[in-house]
């Protein structure tokens, strides 16, 4: 669904120009590959010298995300700057925006990068959310559990892949949770009785054109994304509600680039926003396979103010994440066996040092249906690492999720 060329003229940043990335992880790498194939040059800033985007970039600046001088250096050589991580210091965003074009802009990133600020903004703008409390102390956490029952306390900054989160079932756990989160203010969310999880990706270009992707159906294990599939196998009514919601959030927050809206659907069919991400998203890696325009190419189009690409699904597609857990003492799993399955492709991020929970790559597949595409990536995963497939249910129990 791509719609609505805005009035007014575009001022596109054309191939041959240089795109700068704040953040050089796998999202930057895959976006940079798409940008390269469209004829753009790439520069990147990341705290890790050997970051995943480095091999794709002409220049890598090794600096932290609060290093204003380094960001100014990046900006001095780039026609437009985007980001693949939201934890960029606001001073860096300001310094970049003062020197070159920055998309997405400071305001959207500033709202999203703090969980409390993000939730308060969503609430103030009447978007549907589960119950939450902004806790300033262990007592606040205890009160939240008393009021809302089982909860999850989440750090305001820097949490990802379920890190910086503590689950609480009773009031007695509040003190430990406060300590585990470093004694900083946190968000305490009521634990939602989730029927299933979806996300919707929205692209918005600098001149205001909007494109909304079909929802992705997502499965997490211990707070980390395990697999994602399109189509989501949900009702047309839920598809429309979710797309309408995501588009509304993207327009209200004024994103330029990509906005992923992660959602919960409860057992009584209530649609709630979980969280927002102003960048490419793990749940849309299948867009490289089954959707007419990958999220990575779409980000390039959006920030360069080119016409947005078609978001239609031309084939069901799925991904399964490869975490460091399936590397045994730095020995990679059997990639050659994973590729025995028809329709499967391997995507590795070039990261040295496989650690438990670290995203090292993913497998993708297209198929004749959501179940078929998902079945292929899960079968491929099983062949890649028979010893570790017990870490999550790869067969019927998981597939059953999407037949309901
Ligand atoms: P990521 O970076 O992968 O998006 P994250 O660390 O930001 O993850 P969340 O998105 O907040 O973490 O949570 C990860 C997962 O944990 C969710 O997708 C969901 O499966 C579960 N979860 C989070 N919050 C809740 C909640 N309030 N109730 C029930 N489950 C939840
Ligand atoms: Mg999340």
Short mmCIF file of C-alpha atoms and ligand atoms in Angstrom, two decimals:
data_model
loop_
_atom_site.label_atom_id
_atom_site.label_comp_id
_atom_site.label_asym_id
_atom_site.label_seq_id
_atom_site.Cartn_x
_atom_site.Cartn_y
_atom_site.Cartn_z
CA UNK A 1 0.00 0.00 0.00
CA UNK A 2 1.79 3.07 -1.22
CA UNK A 3 -0.17 6.23 -1.47
CA UNK A 4 -0.46 9.91 -1.76
CA UNK A 5 2.18 11.89 -3.53
CA UNK A 6 2.17 15.12 -1.57
CA UNK A 7 1.79 18.43 -3.26
CA UNK A 8 4.96 20.42 -3.74
CA UNK A 9 8.14 19.37 -5.38
CA UNK A 10 10.71 16.90 -4.23
CA UNK A 11 14.34 17.72 -3.83
CA UNK A 12 15.85 14.27 -4.14
CA UNK A 13 19.34 13.35 -3.08
CA UNK A 14 20.40 11.38 -6.12
CA UNK A 15 22.67 8.35 -6.57
CA UNK A 16 26.30 9.41 -6.43
CA UNK A 17 25.64 11.27 -3.17
CA UNK A 18 26.97 10.04 0.18
CA UNK A 19 24.71 8.65 2.91
CA UNK A 20 26.03 8.65 6.47
CA UNK A 21 24.92 6.15 9.09
CA UNK A 22 24.86 6.70 12.82
CA UNK A 23 25.28 3.08 13.89
CA UNK A 24 27.04 0.35 11.97
CA UNK A 25 25.34 -2.86 13.10
CA UNK A 26 23.53 -5.32 10.86
CA UNK A 27 20.72 -2.88 10.09
CA UNK A 28 23.25 -0.34 8.84
CA UNK A 29 25.07 -3.02 6.89
CA UNK A 30 21.98 -4.25 5.06
CA UNK A 31 20.78 -0.70 4.36
CA UNK A 32 24.25 0.22 3.13
CA UNK A 33 24.25 -2.78 0.77
CA UNK A 34 20.92 -1.61 -0.68
CA UNK A 35 22.23 1.96 -0.96
CA UNK A 36 25.41 0.77 -2.66
CA UNK A 37 23.42 -1.18 -5.19
CA UNK A 38 21.49 2.02 -5.96
CA UNK A 39 24.75 3.89 -6.55
CA UNK A 40 25.22 5.78 -3.27
CA UNK A 41 28.45 6.07 -1.32
CA UNK A 42 28.41 5.18 2.39
CA UNK A 43 30.13 6.45 5.52
CA UNK A 44 29.46 5.16 9.02
CA UNK A 45 30.03 6.09 12.66
CA UNK A 46 30.02 3.32 15.26
CA UNK A 47 31.76 2.68 18.61
CA UNK A 48 33.11 -0.65 17.33
CA UNK A 49 35.99 -0.43 14.86
CA UNK A 50 35.07 -3.79 13.33
CA UNK A 51 31.36 -2.98 13.05
CA UNK A 52 29.17 -4.92 10.63
CA UNK A 53 28.81 -1.97 8.23
CA UNK A 54 32.53 -1.31 7.90
CA UNK A 55 33.12 -3.57 4.87
CA UNK A 56 30.39 -1.75 2.96
CA UNK A 57 31.47 1.80 3.86
CA UNK A 58 34.10 4.04 2.24
CA UNK A 59 34.91 5.54 5.62
CA UNK A 60 34.31 4.32 9.17
CA UNK A 61 34.57 6.69 12.11
CA UNK A 62 35.09 4.84 15.38
CA UNK A 63 33.38 6.93 18.06
CA UNK A 64 30.66 6.76 20.66
CA UNK A 65 27.14 7.98 20.01
CA UNK A 66 27.69 11.02 22.24
CA UNK A 67 30.82 12.23 20.43
CA UNK A 68 29.75 15.51 18.85
CA UNK A 69 33.09 16.17 17.12
CA UNK A 70 33.07 12.79 15.45
CA UNK A 71 29.47 13.30 14.32
CA UNK A 72 30.37 16.72 12.88
CA UNK A 73 33.21 15.05 10.99
CA UNK A 74 30.74 12.51 9.55
CA UNK A 75 28.25 15.25 8.67
CA UNK A 76 30.93 17.28 6.88
CA UNK A 77 31.23 14.56 4.23
CA UNK A 78 27.64 13.33 3.90
CA UNK A 79 24.68 14.66 1.90
CA UNK A 80 22.20 13.01 4.25
CA UNK A 81 22.52 11.16 7.54
CA UNK A 82 20.26 8.45 8.87
CA UNK A 83 20.48 6.08 11.81
CA UNK A 84 20.07 2.40 12.59
CA UNK A 85 19.92 2.75 16.36
CA UNK A 86 17.86 5.21 18.40
CA UNK A 87 20.33 5.62 21.27
CA UNK A 88 22.11 8.62 19.74
CA UNK A 89 22.80 11.53 22.10
CA UNK A 90 20.50 14.51 21.35
CA UNK A 91 23.55 16.81 21.13
CA UNK A 92 24.88 14.62 18.32
CA UNK A 93 21.52 14.79 16.52
CA UNK A 94 21.50 18.59 16.86
CA UNK A 95 25.08 18.93 15.64
CA UNK A 96 24.40 16.74 12.61
CA UNK A 97 21.12 18.53 11.77
CA UNK A 98 22.91 21.89 11.90
CA UNK A 99 25.34 20.76 9.19
CA UNK A 100 23.51 18.43 6.84
CA UNK A 101 20.17 16.72 6.29
CA UNK A 102 19.21 14.34 9.13
CA UNK A 103 16.39 11.80 8.67
CA UNK A 104 14.66 10.82 10.88
CA UNK A 105 14.82 14.12 12.72
CA UNK A 106 15.75 14.86 16.30
CA UNK A 107 12.22 15.16 17.64
CA UNK A 108 10.97 11.69 16.69
CA UNK A 109 14.20 10.03 17.82
CA UNK A 110 14.20 11.95 21.10
CA UNK A 111 10.66 10.80 21.91
CA UNK A 112 11.34 7.18 20.99
CA UNK A 113 14.77 6.75 22.63
CA UNK A 114 13.38 6.97 26.16
CA UNK A 115 10.77 4.35 27.01
CA UNK A 116 8.95 6.60 29.48
CA UNK A 117 8.87 9.54 27.09
CA UNK A 118 7.72 7.26 24.27
CA UNK A 119 4.87 5.77 26.29
CA UNK A 120 3.76 9.15 27.59
CA UNK A 121 3.75 10.52 24.05
CA UNK A 122 1.70 7.55 22.77
CA UNK A 123 -0.75 7.98 25.62
CA UNK A 124 -1.04 11.74 25.16
CA UNK A 125 -1.83 11.13 21.49
CA UNK A 126 -4.52 8.55 22.29
CA UNK A 127 -2.77 5.53 20.80
CA UNK A 128 -3.76 2.25 22.53
CA UNK A 129 -1.31 0.98 25.17
CA UNK A 130 -1.28 -1.53 28.00
CA UNK A 131 -1.22 -0.19 31.56
CA UNK A 132 2.15 1.21 32.63
CA UNK A 133 3.74 3.18 35.44
CA UNK A 134 6.81 5.43 35.26
CA UNK A 135 8.67 4.21 38.37
CA UNK A 136 11.18 6.41 40.23
CA UNK A 137 11.85 3.95 43.07
CA UNK A 138 11.51 0.35 44.24
CA UNK A 139 8.33 1.41 46.05
CA UNK A 140 6.83 2.64 42.76
CA UNK A 141 7.58 -0.76 41.23
CA UNK A 142 5.90 -2.48 44.17
CA UNK A 143 2.85 -0.20 43.80
CA UNK A 144 2.65 -1.01 40.10
CA UNK A 145 2.61 -4.75 40.80
CA UNK A 146 0.02 -4.25 43.57
CA UNK A 147 -2.23 -2.37 41.15
CA UNK A 148 -1.66 -4.25 37.89
CA UNK A 149 -0.61 -7.78 38.89
CA UNK A 150 2.28 -9.50 37.05
CA UNK A 151 4.46 -6.88 35.35
CA UNK A 152 7.65 -6.33 33.37
CA UNK A 153 10.02 -3.58 34.51
CA UNK A 154 12.05 -2.15 31.61
CA UNK A 155 15.03 0.23 31.54
CA UNK A 156 14.22 3.55 29.95
CA UNK A 157 17.34 3.56 27.75
CA UNK A 158 19.38 1.07 25.80
CA UNK A 159 17.26 -2.08 26.24
CA UNK A 160 17.01 -4.36 23.24
CA UNK A 161 16.38 -8.04 22.60
CA UNK A 162 14.75 -8.30 26.01
CA UNK A 163 17.84 -6.96 27.83
CA UNK A 164 17.26 -4.46 30.61
CA UNK A 165 13.99 -6.15 31.55
CA UNK A 166 12.86 -7.89 34.71
CA UNK A 167 9.67 -9.89 35.08
CA UNK A 168 7.81 -9.60 38.38
CA UNK A 169 5.04 -11.80 39.69
CA UNK A 170 4.74 -10.37 43.18
CA UNK A 171 5.45 -7.27 45.24
CA UNK A 172 8.40 -8.87 47.07
CA UNK A 173 10.44 -8.86 43.85
CA UNK A 174 10.31 -5.06 43.49
CA UNK A 175 13.54 -4.29 45.37
CA UNK A 176 15.57 -6.82 43.37
CA UNK A 177 14.09 -5.54 40.11
CA UNK A 178 15.02 -1.95 41.00
CA UNK A 179 18.58 -3.05 41.80
CA UNK A 180 18.86 -5.22 38.68
CA UNK A 181 17.93 -2.20 36.54
CA UNK A 182 20.68 -0.14 38.15
CA UNK A 183 18.52 1.92 40.48
CA UNK A 184 17.37 4.16 37.62
CA UNK A 185 13.85 5.25 36.69
CA UNK A 186 12.13 2.56 34.64
CA UNK A 187 8.83 1.70 33.02
CA UNK A 188 6.73 -0.96 34.70
CA UNK A 189 4.28 -2.52 32.27
CA UNK A 190 1.40 -4.77 33.10
CA UNK A 191 2.12 -8.21 31.67
CA UNK A 192 -0.27 -8.57 28.74
CA UNK A 193 -2.07 -11.83 27.99
CA UNK A 194 -0.87 -11.92 24.41
CA UNK A 195 -2.71 -13.95 21.75
CA UNK A 196 -0.13 -13.04 19.11
CA UNK A 197 2.37 -10.32 18.17
CA UNK A 198 2.51 -8.33 14.96
CA UNK A 199 4.45 -5.34 13.69
CA UNK A 200 3.71 -2.85 10.96
CA UNK A 201 6.42 -0.97 9.11
CA UNK A 202 5.67 2.48 7.70
CA UNK A 203 7.89 4.48 5.38
CA UNK A 204 7.53 8.23 5.02
CA UNK A 205 9.63 10.28 2.64
CA UNK A 206 11.03 13.74 3.20
CA UNK A 207 8.24 15.26 1.11
CA UNK A 208 5.54 13.35 2.98
CA UNK A 209 4.71 10.34 0.80
CA UNK A 210 3.68 7.38 2.97
CA UNK A 211 3.89 3.63 2.29
CA UNK A 212 2.56 1.05 4.74
CA UNK A 213 3.75 -2.56 4.71
CA UNK A 214 1.57 -5.62 5.31
CA UNK A 215 1.73 -6.64 9.00
CA UNK A 216 4.35 -9.19 10.02
CA UNK A 217 3.54 -12.00 12.48
CA UNK A 218 6.32 -12.33 15.04
CA UNK A 219 7.36 -14.89 17.62
CA UNK A 220 9.67 -14.14 20.55
CA UNK A 221 11.47 -16.50 22.90
CA UNK A 222 12.72 -14.99 26.18
CA UNK A 223 12.21 -11.47 24.82
CA UNK A 224 14.23 -12.06 21.61
CA UNK A 225 12.69 -12.34 18.17
CA UNK A 226 12.80 -15.94 16.99
CA UNK A 227 10.92 -15.75 13.70
CA UNK A 228 8.76 -13.44 11.62
CA UNK A 229 6.45 -14.16 8.69
CA UNK A 230 4.35 -12.31 6.12
CA UNK A 231 1.41 -12.65 5.56
CA UNK A 232 0.54 -12.49 9.24
CA UNK A 233 -2.49 -14.81 8.82
CA UNK A 234 -4.83 -12.46 10.64
CA UNK A 235 -8.24 -11.12 9.66
CA UNK A 236 -8.58 -8.35 7.09
CA UNK A 237 -10.16 -6.23 9.80
CA UNK A 238 -7.12 -6.62 12.08
CA UNK A 239 -4.77 -5.92 9.15
CA UNK A 240 -6.58 -2.67 8.45
CA UNK A 241 -6.70 -1.66 12.10
CA UNK A 242 -3.00 -2.30 12.55
CA UNK A 243 -2.02 -0.47 9.36
CA UNK A 244 -4.25 2.47 10.24
CA UNK A 245 -2.73 2.62 13.72
CA UNK A 246 0.86 2.45 12.46
CA UNK A 247 0.28 5.04 9.77
CA UNK A 248 -1.32 7.33 12.35
CA UNK A 249 1.68 7.03 14.67
CA UNK A 250 4.16 7.64 11.83
CA UNK A 251 2.34 10.75 10.67
CA UNK A 252 1.79 12.14 14.16
CA UNK A 253 5.43 11.72 15.16
CA UNK A 254 6.54 13.11 11.79
CA UNK A 255 8.98 10.34 10.96
CA UNK A 256 11.06 10.65 7.81
CA UNK A 257 12.54 7.26 7.05
CA UNK A 258 11.05 4.12 8.59
CA UNK A 259 8.91 3.58 11.67
CA UNK A 260 8.25 0.05 12.95
CA UNK A 261 5.27 -0.23 15.27
CA UNK A 262 5.44 -3.38 17.40
CA UNK A 263 1.98 -4.50 18.56
CA UNK A 264 0.36 -7.01 20.87
CA UNK A 265 -3.03 -8.51 20.12
CA UNK A 266 -4.72 -9.74 23.28
CA UNK A 267 -6.96 -12.80 23.64
CA UNK A 268 -10.01 -10.50 23.42
CA UNK A 269 -8.73 -9.03 20.14
CA UNK A 270 -7.53 -5.70 21.53
CA UNK A 271 -4.70 -4.14 19.55
CA UNK A 272 -2.03 -2.46 21.70
CA UNK A 273 1.22 -0.71 20.82
CA UNK A 274 4.23 -2.38 22.44
CA UNK A 275 6.97 -0.05 21.25
CA UNK A 276 8.26 2.00 18.33
CA UNK A 277 11.51 1.87 16.36
CA UNK A 278 12.55 4.72 14.00
CA UNK A 279 14.69 2.53 11.71
CA UNK A 280 14.78 -0.81 9.88
CA UNK A 281 13.41 -3.61 12.04
CA UNK A 282 14.32 -7.25 12.58
CA UNK A 283 10.71 -8.29 11.91
CA UNK A 284 10.94 -6.98 8.32
CA UNK A 285 14.07 -8.75 7.17
CA UNK A 286 11.73 -10.92 5.06
CA UNK A 287 10.94 -7.79 3.04
CA UNK A 288 14.12 -8.56 1.07
CA UNK A 289 12.53 -11.79 -0.11
CA UNK A 290 8.76 -11.58 -0.43
CA UNK A 291 7.89 -7.89 -0.63
CA UNK A 292 8.25 -5.72 -3.70
CA UNK A 293 10.58 -3.24 -1.94
CA UNK A 294 12.88 -4.27 0.90
CA UNK A 295 12.86 -2.16 4.04
CA UNK A 296 16.50 -1.29 3.37
CA UNK A 297 15.91 0.08 -0.11
CA UNK A 298 12.81 1.84 1.20
CA UNK A 299 14.82 3.64 3.87
CA UNK A 300 17.23 4.89 1.22
CA UNK A 301 14.33 6.08 -0.94
CA UNK A 302 12.64 7.79 2.01
CA UNK A 303 15.66 9.71 3.32
CA UNK A 304 16.79 10.65 -0.19
CA UNK A 305 13.27 11.82 -1.03
CA UNK A 306 12.89 9.46 -3.96
CA UNK A 307 9.47 7.98 -4.78
CA UNK A 308 8.70 5.22 -2.26
CA UNK A 309 8.63 1.64 -3.53
CA UNK A 310 5.68 -0.71 -3.71
CA UNK A 311 5.10 -2.63 -0.45
CA UNK A 312 2.99 -5.43 -1.95
CA UNK A 313 3.83 -9.01 -0.93
CA UNK A 314 4.46 -11.05 -4.06
CA UNK A 315 5.29 -14.23 -2.11
CA UNK A 316 4.85 -15.40 1.50
CA UNK A 317 8.21 -14.97 3.25
CA UNK A 318 9.74 -15.72 6.64
CA UNK A 319 12.94 -15.36 8.61
CA UNK A 320 14.45 -17.09 11.60
CA UNK A 321 17.22 -15.39 13.58
CA UNK A 322 20.63 -16.98 14.07
CA UNK A 323 21.87 -16.09 17.54
CA UNK A 324 25.37 -16.66 18.86
CA UNK A 325 23.93 -19.59 20.84
CA UNK A 326 24.21 -21.82 17.77
CA UNK A 327 27.94 -21.16 17.42
CA UNK A 328 29.83 -23.64 19.59
CA UNK A 329 32.97 -21.96 20.95
CA UNK A 330 33.16 -19.69 17.90
CA UNK A 331 32.68 -22.60 15.50
CA UNK A 332 29.89 -21.70 13.08
CA UNK A 333 27.00 -24.14 12.69
CA UNK A 334 26.51 -26.22 9.55
CA UNK A 335 25.57 -23.47 7.09
CA UNK A 336 25.90 -25.91 4.19
CA UNK A 337 23.12 -28.08 5.63
CA UNK A 338 20.87 -25.08 6.21
CA UNK A 339 21.08 -24.31 2.51
CA UNK A 340 19.85 -27.77 1.51
CA UNK A 341 16.29 -26.54 1.92
CA UNK A 342 14.75 -25.04 -1.24
CA UNK A 343 13.80 -21.41 -1.05
CA UNK A 344 16.19 -20.63 1.81
CA UNK A 345 18.88 -17.96 1.80
CA UNK A 346 21.59 -17.29 4.37
CA UNK A 347 22.33 -13.78 5.68
CA UNK A 348 25.36 -13.34 7.94
CA UNK A 349 26.38 -10.02 9.47
CA UNK A 350 30.14 -10.60 9.54
CA UNK A 351 30.39 -10.29 13.32
CA UNK A 352 33.39 -11.78 15.04
CA UNK A 353 32.73 -13.22 18.48
CA UNK A 354 29.55 -15.23 18.80
CA UNK A 355 27.93 -14.66 22.18
CA UNK A 356 24.70 -16.07 23.56
CA UNK A 357 21.82 -13.85 22.50
CA UNK A 358 23.92 -11.92 19.95
CA UNK A 359 22.31 -11.64 16.52
CA UNK A 360 24.80 -13.13 14.06
CA UNK A 361 22.57 -13.52 11.03
CA UNK A 362 19.28 -14.92 9.82
CA UNK A 363 17.81 -17.44 7.42
CA UNK A 364 15.08 -16.34 5.04
CA UNK A 365 12.71 -18.23 2.77
CA UNK A 366 9.83 -17.72 0.45
CA UNK A 367 7.10 -20.31 0.14
CA UNK A 368 3.61 -20.98 -1.16
CA UNK A 369 1.96 -19.87 2.09
CA UNK A 370 2.99 -18.34 5.43
CA UNK A 371 3.13 -21.83 6.93
CA UNK A 372 5.22 -23.10 4.03
CA UNK A 373 7.73 -20.20 4.17
CA UNK A 374 8.01 -20.52 7.95
CA UNK A 375 8.28 -24.30 7.73
CA UNK A 376 11.22 -23.90 5.32
CA UNK A 377 13.25 -21.54 7.52
CA UNK A 378 12.57 -23.64 10.58
CA UNK A 379 13.57 -26.84 8.78
CA UNK A 380 16.71 -25.09 7.57
CA UNK A 381 17.44 -23.96 11.14
CA UNK A 382 16.96 -27.50 12.39
CA UNK A 383 19.49 -28.84 9.86
CA UNK A 384 21.96 -26.07 10.66
CA UNK A 385 22.09 -26.90 14.31
CA UNK A 386 20.34 -30.11 15.33
CA UNK A 387 21.92 -29.92 18.79
CA UNK A 388 20.49 -26.52 19.70
CA UNK A 389 17.08 -26.58 18.09
CA UNK A 390 15.70 -27.54 21.46
CA UNK A 391 16.22 -23.90 22.48
CA UNK A 392 12.84 -23.16 20.96
CA UNK A 393 10.03 -25.17 19.46
CA UNK A 394 10.73 -25.32 15.77
CA UNK A 395 7.91 -27.54 14.70
CA UNK A 396 4.20 -28.01 15.20
CA UNK A 397 3.74 -26.01 18.40
CA UNK A 398 5.19 -22.95 16.69
CA UNK A 399 3.49 -23.50 13.37
CA UNK A 400 0.21 -23.88 15.21
CA UNK A 401 0.52 -20.24 16.24
CA UNK A 402 -0.25 -19.06 12.76
CA UNK A 403 -3.04 -21.44 11.89
CA UNK A 404 -5.40 -19.95 14.44
P1 LIG B 1 13.45 -5.68 20.76
O1 LIG B 1 14.65 -4.84 20.77
O2 LIG B 1 13.68 -7.06 20.27
O3 LIG B 1 12.24 -5.06 20.13
P2 LIG B 1 13.09 -5.02 23.51
O4 LIG B 1 14.23 -5.40 24.34
O5 LIG B 1 12.91 -3.60 23.13
O6 LIG B 1 13.02 -5.93 22.26
P3 LIG B 1 10.27 -5.37 24.11
O7 LIG B 1 9.85 -5.18 22.71
O8 LIG B 1 9.80 -4.39 25.09
O9 LIG B 1 11.84 -5.51 24.28
O10 LIG B 1 9.87 -6.83 24.60
C1 LIG B 1 10.35 -7.98 23.94
C2 LIG B 1 9.26 -9.04 23.96
O11 LIG B 1 8.94 -9.38 25.32
C3 LIG B 1 7.96 -8.61 23.34
O12 LIG B 1 7.97 -8.70 21.94
C4 LIG B 1 7.01 -9.59 24.03
O13 LIG B 1 7.13 -10.88 23.48
C5 LIG B 1 7.55 -9.62 25.45
N1 LIG B 1 6.91 -8.53 26.24
C6 LIG B 1 7.37 -7.27 26.36
N2 LIG B 1 6.55 -6.50 27.10
C7 LIG B 1 5.51 -7.29 27.44
C8 LIG B 1 4.32 -7.09 28.21
N3 LIG B 1 4.02 -5.93 28.77
N4 LIG B 1 3.48 -8.16 28.37
C9 LIG B 1 3.77 -9.35 27.81
N5 LIG B 1 4.88 -9.61 27.09
C10 LIG B 1 5.75 -8.60 26.89
MG1 LIG B 2 10.53 -4.96 20.97
#
